[in-house]
Short mmCIF file of C-alpha atoms in Angstrom, two decimals:
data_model
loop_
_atom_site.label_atom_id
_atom_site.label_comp_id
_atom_site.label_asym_id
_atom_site.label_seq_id
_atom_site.Cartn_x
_atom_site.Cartn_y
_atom_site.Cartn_z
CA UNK A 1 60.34 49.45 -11.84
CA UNK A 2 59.37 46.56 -13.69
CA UNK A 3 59.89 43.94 -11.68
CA UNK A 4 58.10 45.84 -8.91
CA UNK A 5 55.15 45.76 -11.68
CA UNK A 6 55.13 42.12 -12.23
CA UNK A 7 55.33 41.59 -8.25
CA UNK A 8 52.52 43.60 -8.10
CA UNK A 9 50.62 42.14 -10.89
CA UNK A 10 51.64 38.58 -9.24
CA UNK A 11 49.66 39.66 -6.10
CA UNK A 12 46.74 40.86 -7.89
CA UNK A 13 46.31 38.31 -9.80
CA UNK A 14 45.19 35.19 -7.28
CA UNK A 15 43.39 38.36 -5.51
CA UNK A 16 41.13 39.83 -7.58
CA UNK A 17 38.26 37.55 -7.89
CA UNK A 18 38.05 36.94 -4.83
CA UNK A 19 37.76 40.57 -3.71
CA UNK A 20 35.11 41.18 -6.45
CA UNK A 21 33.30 38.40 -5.37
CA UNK A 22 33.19 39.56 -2.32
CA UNK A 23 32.65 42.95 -3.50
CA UNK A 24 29.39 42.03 -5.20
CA UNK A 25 28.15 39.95 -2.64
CA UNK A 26 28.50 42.64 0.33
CA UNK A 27 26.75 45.20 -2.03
CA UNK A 28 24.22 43.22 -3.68
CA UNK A 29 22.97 41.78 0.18
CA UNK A 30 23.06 45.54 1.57
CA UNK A 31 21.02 47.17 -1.76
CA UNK A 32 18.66 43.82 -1.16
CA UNK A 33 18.02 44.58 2.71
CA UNK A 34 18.17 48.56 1.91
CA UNK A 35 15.45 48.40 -0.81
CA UNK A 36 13.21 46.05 1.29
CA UNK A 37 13.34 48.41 4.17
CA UNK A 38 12.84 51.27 2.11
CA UNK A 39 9.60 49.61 0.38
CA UNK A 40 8.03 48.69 3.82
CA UNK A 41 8.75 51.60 5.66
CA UNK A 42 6.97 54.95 6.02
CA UNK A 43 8.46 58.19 5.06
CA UNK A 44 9.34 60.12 8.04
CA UNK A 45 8.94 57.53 10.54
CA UNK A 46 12.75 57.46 11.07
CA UNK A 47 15.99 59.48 9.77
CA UNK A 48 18.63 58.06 7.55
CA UNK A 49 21.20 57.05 10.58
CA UNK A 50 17.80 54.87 11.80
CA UNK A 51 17.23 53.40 8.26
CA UNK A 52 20.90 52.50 7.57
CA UNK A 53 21.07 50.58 11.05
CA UNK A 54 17.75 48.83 10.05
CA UNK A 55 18.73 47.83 7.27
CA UNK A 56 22.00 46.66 8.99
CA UNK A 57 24.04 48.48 6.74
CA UNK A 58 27.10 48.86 8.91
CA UNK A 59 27.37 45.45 10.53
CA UNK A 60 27.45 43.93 6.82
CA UNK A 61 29.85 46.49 5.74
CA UNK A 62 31.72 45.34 9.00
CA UNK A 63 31.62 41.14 8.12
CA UNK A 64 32.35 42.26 4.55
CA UNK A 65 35.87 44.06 5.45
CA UNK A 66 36.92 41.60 7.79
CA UNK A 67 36.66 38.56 5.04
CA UNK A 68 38.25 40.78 2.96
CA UNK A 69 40.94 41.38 5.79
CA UNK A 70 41.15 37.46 5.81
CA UNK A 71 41.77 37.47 2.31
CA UNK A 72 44.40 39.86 2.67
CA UNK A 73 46.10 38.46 5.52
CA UNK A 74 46.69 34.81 4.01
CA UNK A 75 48.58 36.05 0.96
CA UNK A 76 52.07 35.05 1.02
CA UNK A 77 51.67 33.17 4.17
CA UNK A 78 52.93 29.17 4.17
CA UNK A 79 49.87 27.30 3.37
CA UNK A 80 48.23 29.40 0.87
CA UNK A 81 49.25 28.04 -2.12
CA UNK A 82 50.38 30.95 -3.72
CA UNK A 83 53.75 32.21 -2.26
CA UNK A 84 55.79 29.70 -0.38
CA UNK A 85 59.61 30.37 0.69
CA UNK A 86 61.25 28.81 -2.29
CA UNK A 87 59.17 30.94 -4.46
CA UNK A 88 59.93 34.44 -2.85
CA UNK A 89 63.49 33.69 -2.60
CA UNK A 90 64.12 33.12 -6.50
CA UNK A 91 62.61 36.62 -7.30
CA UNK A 92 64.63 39.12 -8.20
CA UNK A 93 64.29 41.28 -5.34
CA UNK A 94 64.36 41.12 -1.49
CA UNK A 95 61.32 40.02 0.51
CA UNK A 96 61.32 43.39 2.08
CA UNK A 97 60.38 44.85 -1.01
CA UNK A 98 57.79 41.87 -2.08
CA UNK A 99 55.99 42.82 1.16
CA UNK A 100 56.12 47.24 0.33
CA UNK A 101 54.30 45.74 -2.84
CA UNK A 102 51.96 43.70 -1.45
CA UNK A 103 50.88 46.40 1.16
CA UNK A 104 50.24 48.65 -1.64
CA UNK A 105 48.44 46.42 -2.92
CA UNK A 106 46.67 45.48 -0.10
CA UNK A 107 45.58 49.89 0.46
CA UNK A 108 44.61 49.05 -3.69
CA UNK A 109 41.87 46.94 -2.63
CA UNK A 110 40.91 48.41 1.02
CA UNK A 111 40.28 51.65 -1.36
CA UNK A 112 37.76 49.84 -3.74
CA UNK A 113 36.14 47.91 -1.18
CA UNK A 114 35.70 51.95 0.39
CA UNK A 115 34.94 52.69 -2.92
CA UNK A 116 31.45 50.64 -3.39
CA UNK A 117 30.58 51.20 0.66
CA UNK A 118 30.44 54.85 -0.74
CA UNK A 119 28.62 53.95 -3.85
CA UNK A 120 26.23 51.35 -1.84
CA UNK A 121 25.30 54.44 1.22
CA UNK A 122 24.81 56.85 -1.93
CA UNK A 123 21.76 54.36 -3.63
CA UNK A 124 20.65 53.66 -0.13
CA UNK A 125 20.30 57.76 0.15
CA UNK A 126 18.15 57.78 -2.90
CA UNK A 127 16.01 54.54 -1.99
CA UNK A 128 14.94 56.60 1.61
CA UNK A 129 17.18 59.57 2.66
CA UNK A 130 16.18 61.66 -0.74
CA UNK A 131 12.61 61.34 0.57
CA UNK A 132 13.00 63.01 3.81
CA UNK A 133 14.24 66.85 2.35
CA UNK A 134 17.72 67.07 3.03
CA UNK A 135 20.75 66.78 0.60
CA UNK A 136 23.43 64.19 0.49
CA UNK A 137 26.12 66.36 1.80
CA UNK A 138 23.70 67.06 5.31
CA UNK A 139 23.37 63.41 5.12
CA UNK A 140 27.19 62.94 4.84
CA UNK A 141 27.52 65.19 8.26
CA UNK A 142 24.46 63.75 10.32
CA UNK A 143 24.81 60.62 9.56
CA UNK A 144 27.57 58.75 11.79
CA UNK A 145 28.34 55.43 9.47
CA UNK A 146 28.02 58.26 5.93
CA UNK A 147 30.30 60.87 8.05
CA UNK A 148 33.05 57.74 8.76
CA UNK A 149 32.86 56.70 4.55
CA UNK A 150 32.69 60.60 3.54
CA UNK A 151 34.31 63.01 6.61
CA UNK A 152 33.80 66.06 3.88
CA UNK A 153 35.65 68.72 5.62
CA UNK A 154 36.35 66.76 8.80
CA UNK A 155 40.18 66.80 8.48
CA UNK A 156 40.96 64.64 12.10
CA UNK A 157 38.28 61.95 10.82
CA UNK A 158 40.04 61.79 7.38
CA UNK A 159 43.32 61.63 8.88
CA UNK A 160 42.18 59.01 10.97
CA UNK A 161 40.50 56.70 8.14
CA UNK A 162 43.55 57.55 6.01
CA UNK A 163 46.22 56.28 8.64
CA UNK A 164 43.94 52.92 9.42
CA UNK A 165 43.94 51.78 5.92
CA UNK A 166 47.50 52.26 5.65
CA UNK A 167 48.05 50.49 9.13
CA UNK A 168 45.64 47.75 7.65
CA UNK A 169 47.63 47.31 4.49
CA UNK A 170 50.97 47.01 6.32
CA UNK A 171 49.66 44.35 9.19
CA UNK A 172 48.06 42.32 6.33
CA UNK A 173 51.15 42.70 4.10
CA UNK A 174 52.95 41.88 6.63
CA UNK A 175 51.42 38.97 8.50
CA UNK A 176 52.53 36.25 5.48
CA UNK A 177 56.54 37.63 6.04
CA UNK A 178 56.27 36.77 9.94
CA UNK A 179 54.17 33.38 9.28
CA UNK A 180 56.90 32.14 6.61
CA UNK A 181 59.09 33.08 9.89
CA UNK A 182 57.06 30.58 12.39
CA UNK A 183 55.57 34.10 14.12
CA UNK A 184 51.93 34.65 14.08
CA UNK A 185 50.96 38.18 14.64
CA UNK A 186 48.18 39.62 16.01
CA UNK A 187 48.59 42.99 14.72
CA UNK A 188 45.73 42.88 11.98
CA UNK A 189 43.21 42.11 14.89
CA UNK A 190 44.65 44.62 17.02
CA UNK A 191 44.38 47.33 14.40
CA UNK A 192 41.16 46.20 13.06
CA UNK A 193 39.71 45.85 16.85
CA UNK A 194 41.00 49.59 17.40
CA UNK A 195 39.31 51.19 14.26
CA UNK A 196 35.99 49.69 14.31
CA UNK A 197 36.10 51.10 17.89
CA UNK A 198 37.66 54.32 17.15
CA UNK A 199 34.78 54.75 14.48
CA UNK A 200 31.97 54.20 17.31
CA UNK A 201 33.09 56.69 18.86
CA UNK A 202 32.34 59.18 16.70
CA UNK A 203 33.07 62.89 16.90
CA UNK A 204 35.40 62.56 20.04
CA UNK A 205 38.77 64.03 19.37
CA UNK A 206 40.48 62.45 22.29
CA UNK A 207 39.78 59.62 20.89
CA UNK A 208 40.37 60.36 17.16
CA UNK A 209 43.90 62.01 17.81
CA UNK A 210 44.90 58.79 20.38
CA UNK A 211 43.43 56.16 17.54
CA UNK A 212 45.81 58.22 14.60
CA UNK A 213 48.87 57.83 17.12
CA UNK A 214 47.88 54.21 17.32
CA UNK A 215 47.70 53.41 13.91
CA UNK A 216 50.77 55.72 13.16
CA UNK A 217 52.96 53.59 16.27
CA UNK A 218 51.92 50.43 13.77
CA UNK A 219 52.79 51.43 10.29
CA UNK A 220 56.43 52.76 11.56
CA UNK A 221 56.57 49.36 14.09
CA UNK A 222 55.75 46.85 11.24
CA UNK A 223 58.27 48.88 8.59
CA UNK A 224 61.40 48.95 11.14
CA UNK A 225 60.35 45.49 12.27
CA UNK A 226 60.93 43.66 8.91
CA UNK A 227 63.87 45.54 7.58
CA UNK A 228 65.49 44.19 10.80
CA UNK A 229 63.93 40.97 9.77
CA UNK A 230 65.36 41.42 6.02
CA UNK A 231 69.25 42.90 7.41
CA UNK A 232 69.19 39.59 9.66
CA UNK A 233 68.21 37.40 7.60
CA UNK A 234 70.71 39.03 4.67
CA UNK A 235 73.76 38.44 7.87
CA UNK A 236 73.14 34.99 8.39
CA UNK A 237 72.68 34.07 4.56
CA UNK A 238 76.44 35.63 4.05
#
């Protein structure tokens, strides 16, 4: 248990700066555009789904989680200065573990930066949405980039959110193991390509139970994949 602590405090540590750098950044340009909007534009000349997308609250949101994706991704790979081979191998425990730890990890952060998209839509609510009559929790239902942060009581579109972070944290976790390996793997664009489109379409189930297969197919693909990395590479060593 502890020394799956200090990995984990190893891969927070070069991490965390940079994610609440980000962090701030993301919010701090969406609350800029958000109150500028809100200060220039009548009341009742458009609903909240119309003022987030002027504001461009969801295509930030969107360049904000891929950087942070990017961020995420390059951890443990070869060239980032952090974890090279040498280093992994004199820990004292397998790579297959380092990599369960860094994909928690990896959720760790994916939750806060869901955390302050949340916290950002809420004070954009109150800058214009408050105005127009209706609560937050209507605005959490009619409101398709709200509904996709908050589902409320929409069980398939929490189950779907749920199983793309996890499938997020795994690719990312894992795309440093296959790059130490001389395999690049497209996996984090795949999975990233398929939620942001999943998300459009809101409110299908087709599409929502096909998407939470998806993501499913590449949590249980990139977990059987390395341990078959990690037994062969465990044969060859002996």
């Amino acid at each position: 248990m502890k020394e799956k602590l200090g990995i984990s405090m190893t891969a927070v540590r070069p991490l965390l700066w940079k994610v609440i750098l980000l962090l701030v950044l993301t919010a701090a340009v969406q609350l800029f555009l958000g109150y500028r909007a809100a200060a220039t534009i009548s009341v009742g000349t458009m609903d909240f789904s119309q003022f987030l997308s002027r504001c461009h609250t969801g295509l930030v949101a969107m360049a904000g989680l891929l950087v942070l994706l990017v961020i995420l991704a390059l951890q443990g790979c070869q060239f980032s200065g952090h974890w090279v081979s040498g280093t992994l191998q004199r820990l004292p425990t397998g790579e297959g573990t380092i990599t369960a730890v860094y994909g928690l990890t990896h959720l760790g952060f994916l939750v806060l930066y869901w955390a302050v998209e949340v916290f950002v839509t809420v004070a954009l609510y109150w800058f214009y949405g408050k105005s127009l009559g209706f609560p937050l929790v209507v605005a959490a239902y009619t409101t398709p980039f709200f509904h996709s942060l908050l589902p409320l009581s929409d069980w398939l579109r929490l189950l779907l959110s749920v199983l793309w972070a996890l499938a997020l944290a795994s690719c990312t976790a894992s795309f440093g193991f296959f790059q130490r390996r001389g395999s690049f793997q497209i996996s984090p664009l795949l999975v990233t390509a398929a939620g942001l489109y999943s998300f459009s379409a809101s409110g299908d189930v087709g599409v929502e139970v096909l998407f939470s297969v998806v993501f499913l197919f590449f949590i249980s693909w990139q977990v059987f994949w390395i341990r078959g990395e990690v037994k062969e590479h465990g044969k060859a060593e002996d």
